[in-house]
């Protein structure tokens, strides 16, 4: 069964009517091709109008859609070979952060990403996609390994944030993320970061310092989630929609503010409707960016990366 968000229900009702019409026509041997074509056109028009005018909160809802593909779903479709590597060589392995060497159309890359779970037990095992410090240390270990063998790095970001538990703080959550920020800035190999779902706070930023930072169309990227912002400003989660509008956290907002480098368009209705199409779009963009970045020298990439991030937040009064 397909999971429906509130704003998708009018579309689903028309699609249900279309299926009923086709089924009745088949059972009674009646030609309904003209009516079916008209209804199909109406559905397409309604879809385009709905998804062209989504509010920021609705895009946040889409980014969390339970049917949306996660990191391992993309890896399965994009990478015919994937060898997962485990552990931070210090504490333990963190299942919320996955990574390893992979091939994309013959191009060897190091792919790293946060992984959520779909069923209850898997969600608990993956800690709901919230990495501990060892997850960020594992990610950095794999990045350094990629640098050693001169392989591009691809990170897929989808997290509600780094794990905020006491034990994570005791093991140095802030230090682990801060070290990743510094080390990623100086990596000699191409680094491409893609936000495929939620991009919350330092949990996302810990693997999002790259030559290219991209967002899928229906994702968000912000220092805080709308719910947490609402609870701080209004002492209640009831104002999350207003918070989302104020935060300006969608892909177009991020691109306008020069905080990302590009947007990858999703299939009409969202990535959850066609995993294969979305995976092909993601793969093609990654390969295109790798080709562009590999034409630059390592020092040119590092200088450009540093300049880009240092320019964020700087403005001149006119």
Short mmCIF file of C-alpha atoms in Angstrom, two decimals:
data_model
loop_
_atom_site.label_atom_id
_atom_site.label_comp_id
_atom_site.label_asym_id
_atom_site.label_seq_id
_atom_site.Cartn_x
_atom_site.Cartn_y
_atom_site.Cartn_z
CA UNK A 1 0.00 0.00 0.00
CA UNK A 2 1.27 3.42 -0.96
CA UNK A 3 1.58 5.90 1.90
CA UNK A 4 -0.23 9.16 1.19
CA UNK A 5 0.46 12.60 2.58
CA UNK A 6 -2.50 14.94 3.12
CA UNK A 7 -1.85 17.04 0.02
CA UNK A 8 -1.55 13.89 -2.14
CA UNK A 9 -5.04 12.62 -1.32
CA UNK A 10 -6.96 14.56 -4.03
CA UNK A 11 -4.57 13.11 -6.63
CA UNK A 12 -4.95 9.59 -5.20
CA UNK A 13 -8.75 9.87 -5.31
CA UNK A 14 -8.67 10.69 -9.02
CA UNK A 15 -6.20 7.86 -9.66
CA UNK A 16 -8.54 5.49 -7.80
CA UNK A 17 -11.46 6.65 -9.96
CA UNK A 18 -9.39 6.01 -13.08
CA UNK A 19 -8.58 2.46 -11.93
CA UNK A 20 -12.26 1.81 -11.14
CA UNK A 21 -13.23 3.11 -14.57
CA UNK A 22 -10.77 0.84 -16.33
CA UNK A 23 -11.81 -2.16 -14.25
CA UNK A 24 -15.53 -1.63 -14.94
CA UNK A 25 -14.81 -1.14 -18.64
CA UNK A 26 -12.89 -4.42 -18.76
CA UNK A 27 -15.59 -6.31 -16.86
CA UNK A 28 -18.42 -4.98 -19.03
CA UNK A 29 -16.56 -4.72 -22.35
CA UNK A 30 -17.22 -0.98 -22.63
CA UNK A 31 -15.01 1.56 -24.39
CA UNK A 32 -14.08 4.34 -21.96
CA UNK A 33 -10.89 5.43 -23.68
CA UNK A 34 -12.02 9.05 -24.19
CA UNK A 35 -13.15 9.48 -20.57
CA UNK A 36 -10.03 7.71 -19.30
CA UNK A 37 -7.80 9.97 -21.39
CA UNK A 38 -9.57 13.07 -20.06
CA UNK A 39 -9.26 11.86 -16.47
CA UNK A 40 -5.58 11.01 -17.03
CA UNK A 41 -4.97 14.54 -18.31
CA UNK A 42 -6.77 15.96 -15.27
CA UNK A 43 -4.61 13.87 -12.95
CA UNK A 44 -1.43 15.05 -14.69
CA UNK A 45 -2.54 18.69 -14.47
CA UNK A 46 -3.44 18.38 -10.80
CA UNK A 47 -0.09 16.72 -10.06
CA UNK A 48 1.86 19.47 -11.76
CA UNK A 49 -0.12 22.22 -10.02
CA UNK A 50 0.18 20.55 -6.61
CA UNK A 51 3.91 19.86 -6.73
CA UNK A 52 4.77 23.19 -8.33
CA UNK A 53 3.21 25.02 -5.37
CA UNK A 54 4.32 23.00 -2.36
CA UNK A 55 4.89 24.88 0.87
CA UNK A 56 8.19 24.47 2.67
CA UNK A 57 6.54 22.27 5.29
CA UNK A 58 5.10 20.03 2.58
CA UNK A 59 8.58 19.56 1.13
CA UNK A 60 9.81 18.63 4.61
CA UNK A 61 7.04 16.02 4.74
CA UNK A 62 8.09 14.68 1.32
CA UNK A 63 11.72 14.43 2.44
CA UNK A 64 10.55 12.15 5.28
CA UNK A 65 8.17 10.09 3.17
CA UNK A 66 8.36 6.48 4.42
CA UNK A 67 8.44 5.16 0.85
CA UNK A 68 11.35 7.38 -0.16
CA UNK A 69 14.60 5.60 -1.15
CA UNK A 70 17.39 5.63 1.44
CA UNK A 71 21.16 5.46 1.00
CA UNK A 72 21.39 1.67 0.56
CA UNK A 73 18.48 1.75 -1.92
CA UNK A 74 20.43 4.17 -4.13
CA UNK A 75 23.64 2.20 -3.73
CA UNK A 76 21.85 -1.00 -4.78
CA UNK A 77 20.61 0.63 -7.99
CA UNK A 78 23.59 2.82 -8.87
CA UNK A 79 26.52 0.63 -7.85
CA UNK A 80 26.80 -2.88 -9.34
CA UNK A 81 29.66 -3.49 -6.91
CA UNK A 82 29.65 -2.28 -3.32
CA UNK A 83 32.00 -3.52 -0.60
CA UNK A 84 30.86 -2.17 2.75
CA UNK A 85 33.55 -1.36 5.28
CA UNK A 86 32.91 -1.32 9.01
CA UNK A 87 34.21 0.22 12.20
CA UNK A 88 36.03 3.35 13.27
CA UNK A 89 39.06 1.42 14.63
CA UNK A 90 38.39 3.00 17.98
CA UNK A 91 35.03 2.11 19.57
CA UNK A 92 32.72 0.14 17.28
CA UNK A 93 30.83 0.09 14.02
CA UNK A 94 27.91 2.51 13.67
CA UNK A 95 25.05 1.07 11.55
CA UNK A 96 23.58 4.57 11.13
CA UNK A 97 26.56 5.42 8.87
CA UNK A 98 27.33 3.09 5.98
CA UNK A 99 30.19 3.27 3.51
CA UNK A 100 32.58 1.42 1.30
CA UNK A 101 34.20 1.21 -2.12
CA UNK A 102 31.78 0.97 -5.04
CA UNK A 103 31.69 1.27 -8.81
CA UNK A 104 29.43 3.56 -10.82
CA UNK A 105 29.56 2.74 -14.53
CA UNK A 106 33.12 1.47 -14.07
CA UNK A 107 34.18 4.50 -11.98
CA UNK A 108 35.48 3.47 -8.55
CA UNK A 109 34.29 5.73 -5.75
CA UNK A 110 34.04 5.74 -1.98
CA UNK A 111 30.37 6.11 -1.14
CA UNK A 112 29.32 7.08 2.40
CA UNK A 113 25.87 7.87 3.75
CA UNK A 114 23.46 7.85 6.64
CA UNK A 115 20.98 4.99 6.63
CA UNK A 116 17.52 4.99 8.17
CA UNK A 117 15.40 1.91 8.73
CA UNK A 118 11.97 1.00 7.37
CA UNK A 119 10.64 -1.43 9.95
CA UNK A 120 10.75 -0.98 13.71
CA UNK A 121 13.68 -3.31 14.39
CA UNK A 122 15.72 -1.89 11.53
CA UNK A 123 15.01 1.66 12.68
CA UNK A 124 16.30 0.78 16.13
CA UNK A 125 19.34 -0.97 14.64
CA UNK A 126 20.13 2.08 12.46
CA UNK A 127 19.33 4.45 15.36
CA UNK A 128 16.78 6.20 13.10
CA UNK A 129 19.63 7.48 10.90
CA UNK A 130 21.26 9.42 13.75
CA UNK A 131 25.01 8.64 13.83
CA UNK A 132 27.11 8.41 16.97
CA UNK A 133 30.67 9.83 17.08
CA UNK A 134 32.05 6.52 15.83
CA UNK A 135 29.89 6.92 12.72
CA UNK A 136 31.60 10.20 11.85
CA UNK A 137 35.00 8.73 12.70
CA UNK A 138 34.26 5.76 10.45
CA UNK A 139 33.26 8.15 7.67
CA UNK A 140 36.52 10.08 8.04
CA UNK A 141 38.53 6.84 8.05
CA UNK A 142 36.90 5.84 4.76
CA UNK A 143 37.50 9.28 3.25
CA UNK A 144 41.18 9.08 4.12
CA UNK A 145 41.28 5.60 2.58
CA UNK A 146 39.75 6.98 -0.62
CA UNK A 147 42.31 9.79 -0.63
CA UNK A 148 45.13 7.25 -0.23
CA UNK A 149 43.99 5.41 -3.36
CA UNK A 150 43.01 8.62 -5.22
CA UNK A 151 39.31 7.77 -5.55
CA UNK A 152 36.44 10.30 -5.59
CA UNK A 153 34.16 10.47 -2.56
CA UNK A 154 30.36 10.56 -2.74
CA UNK A 155 28.33 11.22 0.41
CA UNK A 156 24.56 10.76 0.68
CA UNK A 157 23.01 12.78 3.50
CA UNK A 158 19.73 11.80 5.15
CA UNK A 159 19.58 12.36 8.89
CA UNK A 160 17.35 14.07 11.46
CA UNK A 161 20.62 14.99 13.20
CA UNK A 162 23.58 13.48 15.01
CA UNK A 163 22.56 11.34 18.00
CA UNK A 164 22.02 13.72 20.96
CA UNK A 165 22.37 11.12 23.73
CA UNK A 166 24.63 11.54 26.76
CA UNK A 167 26.85 8.63 25.72
CA UNK A 168 27.45 10.27 22.32
CA UNK A 169 28.56 13.47 24.00
CA UNK A 170 30.80 11.49 26.34
CA UNK A 171 32.53 9.92 23.35
CA UNK A 172 33.08 13.31 21.68
CA UNK A 173 30.23 13.92 19.26
CA UNK A 174 31.11 17.60 18.73
CA UNK A 175 34.81 16.89 18.28
CA UNK A 176 34.14 14.12 15.77
CA UNK A 177 31.96 16.37 13.59
CA UNK A 178 34.36 19.32 13.90
CA UNK A 179 37.30 17.15 12.84
CA UNK A 180 35.34 15.98 9.78
CA UNK A 181 34.69 19.59 8.79
CA UNK A 182 38.38 20.38 8.90
CA UNK A 183 39.61 17.21 7.23
CA UNK A 184 37.01 17.23 4.44
CA UNK A 185 38.00 20.78 3.56
CA UNK A 186 41.53 19.56 2.80
CA UNK A 187 40.84 16.27 1.00
CA UNK A 188 42.83 16.00 -2.24
CA UNK A 189 40.24 13.96 -4.12
CA UNK A 190 36.90 15.15 -5.58
CA UNK A 191 34.12 15.24 -2.97
CA UNK A 192 30.45 15.27 -4.00
CA UNK A 193 27.78 15.58 -1.30
CA UNK A 194 24.10 14.96 -2.02
CA UNK A 195 21.22 15.56 0.39
CA UNK A 196 18.73 12.81 -0.45
CA UNK A 197 16.27 13.39 2.41
CA UNK A 198 16.70 15.28 5.65
CA UNK A 199 19.75 17.45 6.16
CA UNK A 200 19.61 18.46 9.80
CA UNK A 201 22.25 20.46 11.61
CA UNK A 202 25.79 19.22 12.31
CA UNK A 203 24.57 15.67 11.77
CA UNK A 204 24.31 16.46 8.06
CA UNK A 205 27.22 18.90 7.88
CA UNK A 206 29.60 16.27 9.28
CA UNK A 207 29.69 14.58 5.86
CA UNK A 208 28.63 17.54 3.70
CA UNK A 209 31.82 19.54 3.07
CA UNK A 210 32.52 19.01 -0.60
CA UNK A 211 33.46 20.46 -3.95
CA UNK A 212 29.83 20.05 -4.95
CA UNK A 213 26.95 20.08 -2.48
CA UNK A 214 23.71 19.08 -4.19
CA UNK A 215 20.13 18.61 -3.01
CA UNK A 216 17.34 16.50 -4.41
CA UNK A 217 14.32 18.63 -5.25
CA UNK A 218 12.16 17.65 -2.26
CA UNK A 219 14.69 17.73 0.56
CA UNK A 220 15.66 20.20 3.27
CA UNK A 221 18.91 21.42 4.79
CA UNK A 222 19.02 23.55 7.94
CA UNK A 223 20.69 24.14 11.28
CA UNK A 224 17.51 22.94 13.02
CA UNK A 225 14.34 21.03 12.19
CA UNK A 226 11.03 22.96 11.96
CA UNK A 227 9.67 21.12 15.01
CA UNK A 228 12.67 21.94 17.19
CA UNK A 229 12.64 25.56 16.00
CA UNK A 230 8.95 25.79 16.84
CA UNK A 231 9.48 24.31 20.30
CA UNK A 232 12.21 26.87 21.05
CA UNK A 233 10.44 29.96 19.70
CA UNK A 234 6.83 29.14 20.56
CA UNK A 235 7.27 26.47 23.27
CA UNK A 236 5.18 24.15 21.13
CA UNK A 237 5.47 22.00 18.00
CA UNK A 238 2.19 23.43 16.71
CA UNK A 239 4.00 26.19 14.79
CA UNK A 240 6.27 23.92 12.75
CA UNK A 241 4.78 25.13 9.47
CA UNK A 242 5.56 28.76 10.29
CA UNK A 243 9.02 27.69 11.43
CA UNK A 244 9.66 25.92 8.12
CA UNK A 245 8.70 29.08 6.22
CA UNK A 246 10.98 31.23 8.38
CA UNK A 247 13.94 28.84 8.13
CA UNK A 248 13.90 28.86 4.30
CA UNK A 249 15.28 25.34 4.26
CA UNK A 250 14.26 23.98 0.85
CA UNK A 251 16.57 23.31 -2.10
CA UNK A 252 15.58 26.51 -4.01
CA UNK A 253 16.17 28.54 -0.83
CA UNK A 254 19.60 27.00 -0.32
CA UNK A 255 20.57 27.58 -3.95
CA UNK A 256 19.40 31.20 -3.84
CA UNK A 257 21.51 31.80 -0.73
CA UNK A 258 24.52 30.10 -2.39
CA UNK A 259 24.71 27.42 0.29
CA UNK A 260 24.54 24.58 -2.24
CA UNK A 261 25.78 24.16 -5.80
CA UNK A 262 22.79 22.61 -7.53
CA UNK A 263 19.44 20.83 -7.41
CA UNK A 264 18.67 17.38 -8.84
CA UNK A 265 15.10 17.27 -10.13
CA UNK A 266 12.91 14.44 -8.87
CA UNK A 267 10.24 12.52 -10.81
CA UNK A 268 6.85 14.28 -10.70
CA UNK A 269 5.35 13.48 -7.32
CA UNK A 270 8.64 12.75 -5.57
CA UNK A 271 11.48 10.24 -5.54
CA UNK A 272 9.31 7.70 -3.71
CA UNK A 273 7.19 7.11 -6.83
CA UNK A 274 10.03 5.90 -9.06
CA UNK A 275 13.22 4.70 -7.37
CA UNK A 276 14.85 3.62 -10.63
CA UNK A 277 14.28 6.94 -12.40
CA UNK A 278 15.55 8.90 -9.38
CA UNK A 279 18.60 6.64 -9.12
CA UNK A 280 19.45 7.21 -12.79
CA UNK A 281 19.16 10.99 -12.36
CA UNK A 282 21.41 10.84 -9.31
CA UNK A 283 23.95 8.59 -11.02
CA UNK A 284 24.19 10.79 -14.11
CA UNK A 285 24.70 13.92 -12.03
CA UNK A 286 27.39 12.27 -9.88
CA UNK A 287 29.31 11.06 -12.94
CA UNK A 288 29.04 14.48 -14.59
CA UNK A 289 30.38 16.24 -11.48
CA UNK A 290 33.24 13.74 -11.08
CA UNK A 291 34.31 14.33 -14.69
CA UNK A 292 34.32 18.11 -14.13
CA UNK A 293 36.23 17.92 -10.84
CA UNK A 294 38.83 15.46 -12.08
CA UNK A 295 39.83 17.99 -14.73
CA UNK A 296 41.08 20.23 -11.90
CA UNK A 297 44.25 19.73 -9.87
CA UNK A 298 44.02 18.70 -6.22
CA UNK A 299 45.17 22.13 -5.06
CA UNK A 300 42.65 23.89 -7.29
CA UNK A 301 39.87 21.81 -5.77
CA UNK A 302 41.02 22.52 -2.21
CA UNK A 303 41.38 26.26 -2.84
CA UNK A 304 37.96 26.43 -4.49
CA UNK A 305 36.36 24.43 -1.67
CA UNK A 306 37.83 26.68 1.02
CA UNK A 307 36.87 29.84 -0.85
CA UNK A 308 33.29 28.62 -1.32
CA UNK A 309 32.66 27.82 2.34
CA UNK A 310 34.48 30.89 3.65
CA UNK A 311 32.25 33.11 1.47
CA UNK A 312 29.07 31.78 3.08
CA UNK A 313 27.41 34.35 5.31
CA UNK A 314 29.56 37.21 4.01
CA UNK A 315 27.71 40.20 2.59
CA UNK A 316 28.41 43.79 1.67
CA UNK A 317 26.12 46.71 2.46
CA UNK A 318 25.33 48.81 -0.56
#
